[in-house]
Amino acid sequence: MKNNMHGIHTFSTAPFRYGRDVWGGAAKQDMNFSLPEYLFITLVLSALQWRKTNGPITLFTDDILYRFLEERGALGCWDNISLELNNLDEELQGIDHAVYWAASKFYCYTKMVVPFVCIDTDLIMMKTLQIKPGTDLLVSHYESVEEGDSNYIELKNLAMRRRYHFYSTAKVSLGVNMSTCGFFNQNLRDRFVYEAMRVMKNSTASYDGKSYALPEMLYMEQILPVQIALQERYKIEALIDCVWSPKNFCFTKDDPKLGGWRFNVLDECFPCMHLWFHKNYIETNEKAREEYVLALKQFFKKSFPEEYESIVDKVGRSDSVREVLVKILFDSI
């Protein structure tokens, strides 16, 4: 039974304009925006599956993606579409979107009434959320902060302006993965957004063309909320009670209710599927990409046959298997 929880997607093309491609790597040196087939299908399936399991969903985006979805007949996958992100560069001046590709999410958080849940566009929710009483912030799962890890580094080594003062210098042993971000406390939402904006606007980090997520980004989104929760006594709950170790590139703790969570596999026994950094692999591995797309299509056709026929099957007939491509020149908008 659905809980009628409002969900949101945010998709800004600003990171692409700043040199970051949609799958996480460096963007090509042209001005055309493209969305691979596997990401397009994941995006629309994420929206449809949220509506099926949890409630209404709003997409915050800009004209570029809107035109892409319109051309593909996919606008109806969301209950509402907002073009708030058309003016993101003006609203978030001084932020490097190649480094802080999650910046648009924080801008959109301020447009919502608590409670709501933001899910990444590469995450597919498989079940209805069960929110524990007293939860202030819902996250996907935990990540370990370990000595010598190049992902979570000491605060003094983060590229920040000298005048910036950290919200807290307290060390934490666990960060949080924010591919699911559910706010159930407005004060926490306001504090988190305010402090995150301070980090992004005082950062001197630049994208190196190689890293998936820079330490500055990980601190802002995955360590900062834990510091806030500890200092101001908010309660964080995880959708999946497991711990990912970026340093060791594996889960060091599995959710006892699930056993091993295969994060990138569509399985209705799991709370969700998160494509995550697996995008980097399938982007460059044709066989893995084809296997993933096949699994996506099979699940899509079974779960949403009408939408599959009008959106996915139509795309398959008119576009290459490799990618769904719409050529929209930025300077023509």
mmCIF file of C-alpha atoms in Angstrom:
data_model
loop_
_atom_site.group_PDB
_atom_site.id
_atom_site.type_symbol
_atom_site.label_atom_id
_atom_site.label_comp_id
_atom_site.label_asym_id
_atom_site.label_seq_id
_atom_site.Cartn_x
_atom_site.Cartn_y
_atom_site.Cartn_z
ATOM 1 C CA MET A 1 0.000 0.000 0.000
ATOM 2 C CA LYS A 2 1.381 3.410 -1.000
ATOM 3 C CA ASN A 3 2.171 5.960 1.704
ATOM 4 C CA ASN A 4 1.418 8.977 -0.561
ATOM 5 C CA MET A 5 4.911 10.345 0.033
ATOM 6 C CA HIS A 6 5.873 13.122 -2.369
ATOM 7 C CA GLY A 7 9.054 12.350 -4.257
ATOM 8 C CA ILE A 8 11.261 14.552 -6.413
ATOM 9 C CA HIS A 9 13.802 14.087 -9.171
ATOM 10 C CA THR A 10 16.278 16.818 -10.025
ATOM 11 C CA PHE A 11 18.111 16.856 -13.350
ATOM 12 C CA SER A 12 20.129 19.907 -14.302
ATOM 13 C CA THR A 13 22.254 20.055 -17.445
ATOM 14 C CA ALA A 14 24.572 22.576 -15.750
ATOM 15 C CA PRO A 15 27.200 19.927 -14.847
ATOM 16 C CA PHE A 16 27.384 19.021 -18.548
ATOM 17 C CA ARG A 17 28.029 22.639 -19.489
ATOM 18 C CA TYR A 18 30.778 22.718 -16.854
ATOM 19 C CA GLY A 19 32.504 19.640 -18.309
ATOM 20 C CA ARG A 20 30.867 16.701 -16.529
ATOM 21 C CA ASP A 21 29.003 14.086 -18.557
ATOM 22 C CA VAL A 22 25.715 12.561 -17.400
ATOM 23 C CA TRP A 23 27.344 9.238 -16.488
ATOM 24 C CA GLY A 24 29.960 10.891 -14.273
ATOM 25 C CA GLY A 25 33.019 11.199 -16.474
ATOM 26 C CA ALA A 26 34.362 14.146 -18.441
ATOM 27 C CA ALA A 27 32.039 15.580 -21.087
ATOM 28 C CA LYS A 28 33.100 15.540 -24.711
ATOM 29 C CA GLN A 29 34.369 18.758 -26.195
ATOM 30 C CA ASP A 30 31.217 19.615 -28.102
ATOM 31 C CA MET A 31 28.097 21.547 -27.198
ATOM 32 C CA ASN A 32 25.540 18.790 -27.769
ATOM 33 C CA PHE A 33 23.739 17.234 -24.834
ATOM 34 C CA SER A 34 23.042 13.511 -25.126
ATOM 35 C CA LEU A 35 21.462 10.954 -22.815
ATOM 36 C CA PRO A 36 22.435 7.298 -23.249
ATOM 37 C CA GLU A 37 19.618 4.817 -23.679
ATOM 38 C CA TYR A 38 20.363 3.068 -20.381
ATOM 39 C CA LEU A 39 20.129 6.328 -18.441
ATOM 40 C CA PHE A 40 16.987 7.457 -20.243
ATOM 41 C CA ILE A 41 15.161 4.209 -19.463
ATOM 42 C CA THR A 42 16.423 4.229 -15.868
ATOM 43 C CA LEU A 43 15.174 7.801 -15.449
ATOM 44 C CA VAL A 44 11.625 7.181 -16.656
ATOM 45 C CA LEU A 45 11.381 3.832 -14.883
ATOM 46 C CA SER A 46 12.531 5.509 -11.661
ATOM 47 C CA ALA A 47 9.646 7.977 -11.931
ATOM 48 C CA LEU A 48 7.021 5.371 -12.782
ATOM 49 C CA GLN A 49 8.167 2.982 -10.074
ATOM 50 C CA TRP A 50 8.080 5.746 -7.429
ATOM 51 C CA ARG A 51 4.495 6.578 -8.368
ATOM 52 C CA LYS A 52 3.578 2.903 -8.172
ATOM 53 C CA THR A 53 5.146 2.267 -4.772
ATOM 54 C CA ASN A 54 5.091 5.571 -2.902
ATOM 55 C CA GLY A 55 3.149 8.504 -4.341
ATOM 56 C CA PRO A 56 3.363 11.554 -6.632
ATOM 57 C CA ILE A 57 6.671 12.664 -8.062
ATOM 58 C CA THR A 58 7.890 16.025 -9.389
ATOM 59 C CA LEU A 59 10.757 16.522 -11.819
ATOM 60 C CA PHE A 60 12.840 19.687 -11.441
ATOM 61 C CA THR A 61 14.784 20.297 -14.638
ATOM 62 C CA ASP A 62 15.568 22.792 -17.394
ATOM 63 C CA ASP A 63 14.462 23.353 -20.989
ATOM 64 C CA ILE A 64 17.134 21.089 -22.439
ATOM 65 C CA LEU A 65 16.034 17.890 -20.710
ATOM 66 C CA TYR A 66 12.378 18.937 -20.980
ATOM 67 C CA ARG A 67 12.656 19.043 -24.773
ATOM 68 C CA PHE A 68 14.419 15.691 -24.752
ATOM 69 C CA LEU A 69 11.616 14.072 -22.742
ATOM 70 C CA GLU A 70 8.958 15.802 -24.793
ATOM 71 C CA GLU A 71 10.436 14.444 -28.006
ATOM 72 C CA ARG A 72 10.428 10.957 -26.502
ATOM 73 C CA GLY A 73 6.827 11.209 -25.255
ATOM 74 C CA ALA A 74 7.961 10.726 -21.655
ATOM 75 C CA LEU A 75 6.681 13.867 -19.904
ATOM 76 C CA GLY A 76 3.686 11.977 -18.490
ATOM 77 C CA CYS A 77 5.919 9.817 -16.304
ATOM 78 C CA TRP A 78 5.932 12.586 -13.694
ATOM 79 C CA ASP A 79 2.951 14.153 -11.926
ATOM 80 C CA ASN A 80 4.499 17.584 -12.274
ATOM 81 C CA ILE A 81 7.480 19.071 -14.091
ATOM 82 C CA SER A 82 9.069 22.298 -12.919
ATOM 83 C CA LEU A 83 11.540 24.312 -15.001
ATOM 84 C CA GLU A 84 13.018 25.991 -11.915
ATOM 85 C CA LEU A 85 16.507 24.960 -13.024
ATOM 86 C CA ASN A 86 16.530 27.154 -16.135
ATOM 87 C CA ASN A 87 18.119 29.946 -14.094
ATOM 88 C CA LEU A 88 20.378 27.789 -11.947
ATOM 89 C CA ASP A 89 23.590 29.578 -12.942
ATOM 90 C CA GLU A 90 22.110 32.876 -11.772
ATOM 91 C CA GLU A 91 20.620 31.414 -8.598
ATOM 92 C CA LEU A 92 23.807 29.579 -7.614
ATOM 93 C CA GLN A 93 26.526 31.956 -8.713
ATOM 94 C CA GLY A 94 30.055 30.958 -7.787
ATOM 95 C CA ILE A 95 29.404 27.203 -7.670
ATOM 96 C CA ASP A 96 31.350 24.860 -9.940
ATOM 97 C CA HIS A 97 28.757 22.337 -11.124
ATOM 98 C CA ALA A 98 31.399 19.939 -12.421
ATOM 99 C CA VAL A 99 32.596 19.511 -8.832
ATOM 100 C CA TYR A 100 29.253 19.911 -7.080
ATOM 101 C CA TRP A 101 26.966 18.135 -9.512
ATOM 102 C CA ALA A 102 24.432 17.720 -6.681
ATOM 103 C CA ALA A 103 24.060 21.498 -6.249
ATOM 104 C CA SER A 104 20.731 21.546 -8.070
ATOM 105 C CA LYS A 105 19.266 19.148 -5.513
ATOM 106 C CA PHE A 106 19.920 21.590 -2.688
ATOM 107 C CA TYR A 107 18.311 24.400 -4.628
ATOM 108 C CA CYS A 108 15.236 22.227 -5.184
ATOM 109 C CA TYR A 109 15.051 21.199 -1.533
ATOM 110 C CA THR A 110 14.080 24.783 -0.732
ATOM 111 C CA LYS A 111 11.142 24.595 -3.167
ATOM 112 C CA MET A 112 9.488 21.699 -1.348
ATOM 113 C CA VAL A 113 7.275 21.424 1.712
ATOM 114 C CA VAL A 114 8.558 18.937 4.296
ATOM 115 C CA PRO A 115 8.112 15.950 4.302
ATOM 116 C CA PHE A 116 9.372 14.833 0.914
ATOM 117 C CA VAL A 117 11.931 12.437 -0.517
ATOM 118 C CA CYS A 118 14.470 13.175 -3.233
ATOM 119 C CA ILE A 119 15.743 10.149 -5.126
ATOM 120 C CA ASP A 120 18.556 10.155 -7.643
ATOM 121 C CA THR A 121 17.561 9.713 -11.254
ATOM 122 C CA ASP A 122 19.617 6.502 -11.407
ATOM 123 C CA LEU A 123 17.799 4.965 -8.435
ATOM 124 C CA ILE A 124 14.690 2.816 -8.814
ATOM 125 C CA MET A 125 12.616 2.363 -5.663
ATOM 126 C CA MET A 126 11.242 -1.159 -5.538
ATOM 127 C CA LYS A 127 9.131 -0.976 -2.382
ATOM 128 C CA THR A 128 7.022 1.396 -0.325
ATOM 129 C CA LEU A 129 9.133 3.301 2.186
ATOM 130 C CA GLN A 130 8.658 2.387 5.822
ATOM 131 C CA ILE A 131 9.520 5.482 7.829
ATOM 132 C CA LYS A 132 10.390 4.859 11.463
ATOM 133 C CA PRO A 133 8.838 7.213 14.032
ATOM 134 C CA GLY A 134 11.127 10.103 14.942
ATOM 135 C CA THR A 135 13.119 9.997 11.706
ATOM 136 C CA ASP A 136 14.440 13.419 10.713
ATOM 137 C CA LEU A 137 16.518 12.381 7.699
ATOM 138 C CA LEU A 138 16.284 9.245 5.561
ATOM 139 C CA VAL A 139 19.361 8.186 3.559
ATOM 140 C CA SER A 140 20.116 5.193 1.355
ATOM 141 C CA HIS A 141 22.857 3.593 3.451
ATOM 142 C CA TYR A 142 26.070 4.334 5.320
ATOM 143 C CA GLU A 143 29.643 4.739 4.092
ATOM 144 C CA SER A 144 32.730 4.195 6.213
ATOM 145 C CA VAL A 145 35.170 7.047 6.779
ATOM 146 C CA GLU A 146 38.590 5.428 7.091
ATOM 147 C CA GLU A 147 42.096 6.711 7.608
ATOM 148 C CA GLY A 148 44.044 6.932 4.380
ATOM 149 C CA ASP A 149 40.954 6.994 2.171
ATOM 150 C CA SER A 150 41.308 9.410 -0.740
ATOM 151 C CA ASN A 151 37.528 9.907 -0.887
ATOM 152 C CA TYR A 152 37.028 11.129 2.674
ATOM 153 C CA ILE A 153 40.031 13.254 3.560
ATOM 154 C CA GLU A 154 40.802 15.490 6.531
ATOM 155 C CA LEU A 155 39.017 18.815 6.551
ATOM 156 C CA LYS A 156 42.275 20.753 6.493
ATOM 157 C CA ASN A 157 43.084 19.187 3.112
ATOM 158 C CA LEU A 158 39.837 20.209 1.429
ATOM 159 C CA ALA A 159 40.182 22.972 -1.160
ATOM 160 C CA MET A 160 38.383 25.830 0.592
ATOM 161 C CA ARG A 161 38.846 29.592 0.833
ATOM 162 C CA ARG A 162 40.749 30.720 3.900
ATOM 163 C CA ARG A 163 37.850 32.741 5.218
ATOM 164 C CA TYR A 164 35.568 29.686 5.324
ATOM 165 C CA HIS A 165 34.866 28.202 8.745
ATOM 166 C CA PHE A 166 33.568 24.656 8.877
ATOM 167 C CA TYR A 167 30.231 24.053 10.561
ATOM 168 C CA SER A 168 31.990 21.457 12.699
ATOM 169 C CA THR A 169 35.438 19.903 12.912
ATOM 170 C CA ALA A 170 34.116 16.793 14.647
ATOM 171 C CA LYS A 171 35.350 13.573 13.054
ATOM 172 C CA VAL A 172 32.770 10.960 12.112
ATOM 173 C CA SER A 173 33.271 7.259 11.406
ATOM 174 C CA LEU A 174 30.290 6.919 9.083
ATOM 175 C CA GLY A 175 29.100 9.089 6.238
ATOM 176 C CA VAL A 176 25.766 8.673 4.450
ATOM 177 C CA ASN A 177 24.893 7.862 0.858
ATOM 178 C CA MET A 178 22.334 10.438 -0.288
ATOM 179 C CA SER A 179 20.917 8.769 -3.395
ATOM 180 C CA THR A 180 17.806 8.670 -1.212
ATOM 181 C CA CYS A 181 17.298 11.860 0.774
ATOM 182 C CA GLY A 182 14.108 12.094 2.771
ATOM 183 C CA PHE A 183 13.457 15.192 4.872
ATOM 184 C CA PHE A 184 11.026 14.830 7.763
ATOM 185 C CA ASN A 185 12.195 17.817 9.762
ATOM 186 C CA GLN A 186 12.113 21.318 8.276
ATOM 187 C CA ASN A 187 14.732 22.725 10.644
ATOM 188 C CA LEU A 188 17.189 20.043 9.584
ATOM 189 C CA ARG A 189 16.428 20.695 5.919
ATOM 190 C CA ASP A 190 17.020 24.415 6.360
ATOM 191 C CA ARG A 191 20.261 23.942 8.281
ATOM 192 C CA PHE A 192 21.624 21.371 5.845
ATOM 193 C CA VAL A 193 20.851 23.502 2.789
ATOM 194 C CA TYR A 194 22.348 26.619 4.373
ATOM 195 C CA GLU A 195 25.588 24.906 5.402
ATOM 196 C CA ALA A 196 25.905 23.022 2.109
ATOM 197 C CA MET A 197 25.559 26.244 0.158
ATOM 198 C CA ARG A 198 28.306 27.782 2.299
ATOM 199 C CA VAL A 199 30.599 24.894 1.434
ATOM 200 C CA MET A 200 29.933 25.060 -2.304
ATOM 201 C CA LYS A 201 30.292 28.836 -2.547
ATOM 202 C CA ASN A 202 33.557 28.841 -0.585
ATOM 203 C CA SER A 203 35.152 25.939 -2.425
ATOM 204 C CA THR A 204 38.216 26.332 -4.629
ATOM 205 C CA ALA A 205 38.143 22.731 -5.891
ATOM 206 C CA SER A 206 38.161 22.086 -9.626
ATOM 207 C CA TYR A 207 37.216 18.994 -11.593
ATOM 208 C CA ASP A 208 40.259 17.005 -12.686
ATOM 209 C CA GLY A 209 38.475 15.227 -15.538
ATOM 210 C CA LYS A 210 38.945 11.838 -13.900
ATOM 211 C CA SER A 211 37.374 11.566 -10.440
ATOM 212 C CA TYR A 212 33.787 10.407 -10.011
ATOM 213 C CA ALA A 213 33.181 12.356 -6.811
ATOM 214 C CA LEU A 214 35.699 14.782 -5.363
ATOM 215 C CA PRO A 215 36.334 14.844 -1.587
ATOM 216 C CA GLU A 216 34.809 18.325 -1.362
ATOM 217 C CA MET A 217 31.560 17.045 -2.837
ATOM 218 C CA LEU A 218 31.531 14.003 -0.557
ATOM 219 C CA TYR A 219 32.154 16.150 2.511
ATOM 220 C CA MET A 220 29.368 18.571 1.608
ATOM 221 C CA GLU A 221 26.701 15.962 0.932
ATOM 222 C CA GLN A 222 27.706 12.910 2.942
ATOM 223 C CA ILE A 223 29.658 14.052 6.000
ATOM 224 C CA LEU A 224 28.071 17.422 6.748
ATOM 225 C CA PRO A 225 24.562 16.031 7.473
ATOM 226 C CA VAL A 226 26.050 13.593 9.971
ATOM 227 C CA GLN A 227 27.874 16.428 11.754
ATOM 228 C CA ILE A 228 24.651 18.440 11.870
ATOM 229 C CA ALA A 229 22.666 15.491 13.184
ATOM 230 C CA LEU A 230 25.213 14.796 15.910
ATOM 231 C CA GLN A 231 25.503 18.411 17.024
ATOM 232 C CA GLU A 232 21.824 19.321 16.852
ATOM 233 C CA ARG A 233 20.463 15.901 17.846
ATOM 234 C CA TYR A 234 18.609 14.883 14.741
ATOM 235 C CA LYS A 235 17.867 11.253 13.940
ATOM 236 C CA ILE A 236 19.165 9.700 10.723
ATOM 237 C CA GLU A 237 17.752 6.407 9.446
ATOM 238 C CA ALA A 238 19.011 4.329 6.521
ATOM 239 C CA LEU A 239 16.835 2.676 3.908
ATOM 240 C CA ILE A 240 19.321 -0.200 3.856
ATOM 241 C CA ASP A 241 21.318 -0.917 7.005
ATOM 242 C CA CYS A 242 24.627 -1.611 5.324
ATOM 243 C CA VAL A 243 28.043 0.059 5.122
ATOM 244 C CA TRP A 244 30.010 0.692 1.939
ATOM 245 C CA SER A 245 33.771 1.152 2.224
ATOM 246 C CA PRO A 246 35.025 3.464 -0.537
ATOM 247 C CA LYS A 247 38.584 2.673 0.504
ATOM 248 C CA ASN A 248 38.163 -1.085 0.082
ATOM 249 C CA PHE A 249 35.523 -0.802 -2.651
ATOM 250 C CA CYS A 250 33.140 -3.254 -1.016
ATOM 251 C CA PHE A 251 30.387 -3.519 1.570
ATOM 252 C CA THR A 252 31.879 -4.181 4.994
ATOM 253 C CA LYS A 253 28.468 -4.685 6.586
ATOM 254 C CA ASP A 254 25.350 -6.192 5.024
ATOM 255 C CA ASP A 255 21.800 -5.443 6.068
ATOM 256 C CA PRO A 256 20.851 -8.441 8.240
ATOM 257 C CA LYS A 257 17.319 -8.392 6.795
ATOM 258 C CA LEU A 258 18.564 -8.618 3.218
ATOM 259 C CA GLY A 259 21.825 -10.496 3.273
ATOM 260 C CA GLY A 260 23.920 -9.098 0.458
ATOM 261 C CA TRP A 261 22.324 -6.161 -1.371
ATOM 262 C CA ARG A 262 23.274 -6.210 -5.057
ATOM 263 C CA PHE A 263 22.869 -2.489 -5.546
ATOM 264 C CA ASN A 264 22.929 -2.434 -9.358
ATOM 265 C CA VAL A 265 20.489 -5.316 -9.948
ATOM 266 C CA LEU A 266 16.728 -4.958 -10.419
ATOM 267 C CA ASP A 267 15.321 -7.283 -7.773
ATOM 268 C CA GLU A 268 11.938 -6.824 -6.118
ATOM 269 C CA CYS A 269 13.319 -8.437 -2.946
ATOM 270 C CA PHE A 270 15.500 -5.359 -2.417
ATOM 271 C CA PRO A 271 14.257 -1.895 -1.361
ATOM 272 C CA CYS A 272 15.846 -0.247 -4.390
ATOM 273 C CA MET A 273 18.260 -0.489 -7.296
ATOM 274 C CA HIS A 274 20.959 2.176 -7.528
ATOM 275 C CA LEU A 275 23.083 2.304 -10.662
ATOM 276 C CA TRP A 276 25.612 4.486 -8.788
ATOM 277 C CA PHE A 277 29.225 4.303 -9.995
ATOM 278 C CA HIS A 278 28.330 1.218 -12.068
ATOM 279 C CA LYS A 279 27.473 3.799 -14.747
ATOM 280 C CA ASN A 280 31.196 4.311 -15.246
ATOM 281 C CA TYR A 281 31.642 0.622 -16.027
ATOM 282 C CA ILE A 282 28.723 0.057 -18.362
ATOM 283 C CA GLU A 283 29.447 3.293 -20.195
ATOM 284 C CA THR A 284 32.694 1.754 -21.453
ATOM 285 C CA ASN A 285 31.691 -1.924 -21.500
ATOM 286 C CA GLU A 286 29.324 -2.752 -24.341
ATOM 287 C CA LYS A 287 28.415 -6.242 -23.129
ATOM 288 C CA ALA A 288 27.606 -5.034 -19.605
ATOM 289 C CA ARG A 289 25.597 -2.172 -21.076
ATOM 290 C CA GLU A 290 23.546 -4.486 -23.263
ATOM 291 C CA GLU A 291 22.871 -6.830 -20.341
ATOM 292 C CA TYR A 292 21.701 -3.963 -18.168
ATOM 293 C CA VAL A 293 19.455 -2.490 -20.871
ATOM 294 C CA LEU A 294 17.914 -5.913 -21.508
ATOM 295 C CA ALA A 295 17.115 -6.365 -17.801
ATOM 296 C CA LEU A 296 15.676 -2.838 -17.681
ATOM 297 C CA LYS A 297 13.435 -3.443 -20.664
ATOM 298 C CA GLN A 298 12.189 -6.769 -19.353
ATOM 299 C CA PHE A 299 11.230 -5.262 -16.004
ATOM 300 C CA PHE A 300 9.745 -2.183 -17.662
ATOM 301 C CA LYS A 301 7.600 -4.199 -20.092
ATOM 302 C CA LYS A 302 6.305 -6.423 -17.295
ATOM 303 C CA SER A 303 5.542 -3.585 -14.864
ATOM 304 C CA PHE A 304 4.362 -0.803 -17.204
ATOM 305 C CA PRO A 305 3.333 -2.332 -20.536
ATOM 306 C CA GLU A 306 1.513 0.747 -21.879
ATOM 307 C CA GLU A 307 4.371 3.130 -21.107
ATOM 308 C CA TYR A 308 6.861 0.601 -22.442
ATOM 309 C CA GLU A 309 5.103 0.457 -25.794
ATOM 310 C CA SER A 310 4.715 4.220 -26.126
ATOM 311 C CA ILE A 311 8.156 5.245 -24.822
ATOM 312 C CA VAL A 312 10.749 2.476 -24.746
ATOM 313 C CA ASP A 313 9.623 0.359 -27.677
ATOM 314 C CA LYS A 314 9.192 3.504 -29.773
ATOM 315 C CA VAL A 315 12.737 4.546 -28.967
ATOM 316 C CA GLY A 316 14.029 1.128 -29.905
ATOM 317 C CA ARG A 317 12.422 1.419 -33.337
ATOM 318 C CA SER A 318 13.685 4.928 -34.073
ATOM 319 C CA ASP A 319 17.106 5.166 -32.444
ATOM 320 C CA SER A 320 20.308 3.203 -32.207
ATOM 321 C CA VAL A 321 20.708 0.580 -29.508
ATOM 322 C CA ARG A 322 23.736 2.458 -28.184
ATOM 323 C CA GLU A 323 22.027 5.650 -27.118
ATOM 324 C CA VAL A 324 19.030 7.888 -27.259
ATOM 325 C CA LEU A 325 20.395 11.136 -28.650
ATOM 326 C CA VAL A 326 18.808 14.504 -29.034
ATOM 327 C CA LYS A 327 20.991 17.277 -30.418
ATOM 328 C CA ILE A 328 20.136 20.560 -28.780
ATOM 329 C CA LEU A 329 22.731 23.265 -29.111
ATOM 330 C CA PHE A 330 23.081 25.250 -25.929
ATOM 331 C CA ASP A 331 23.622 28.484 -27.797
ATOM 332 C CA SER A 332 20.298 28.014 -29.598
ATOM 333 C CA ILE A 333 18.307 28.196 -26.379
#
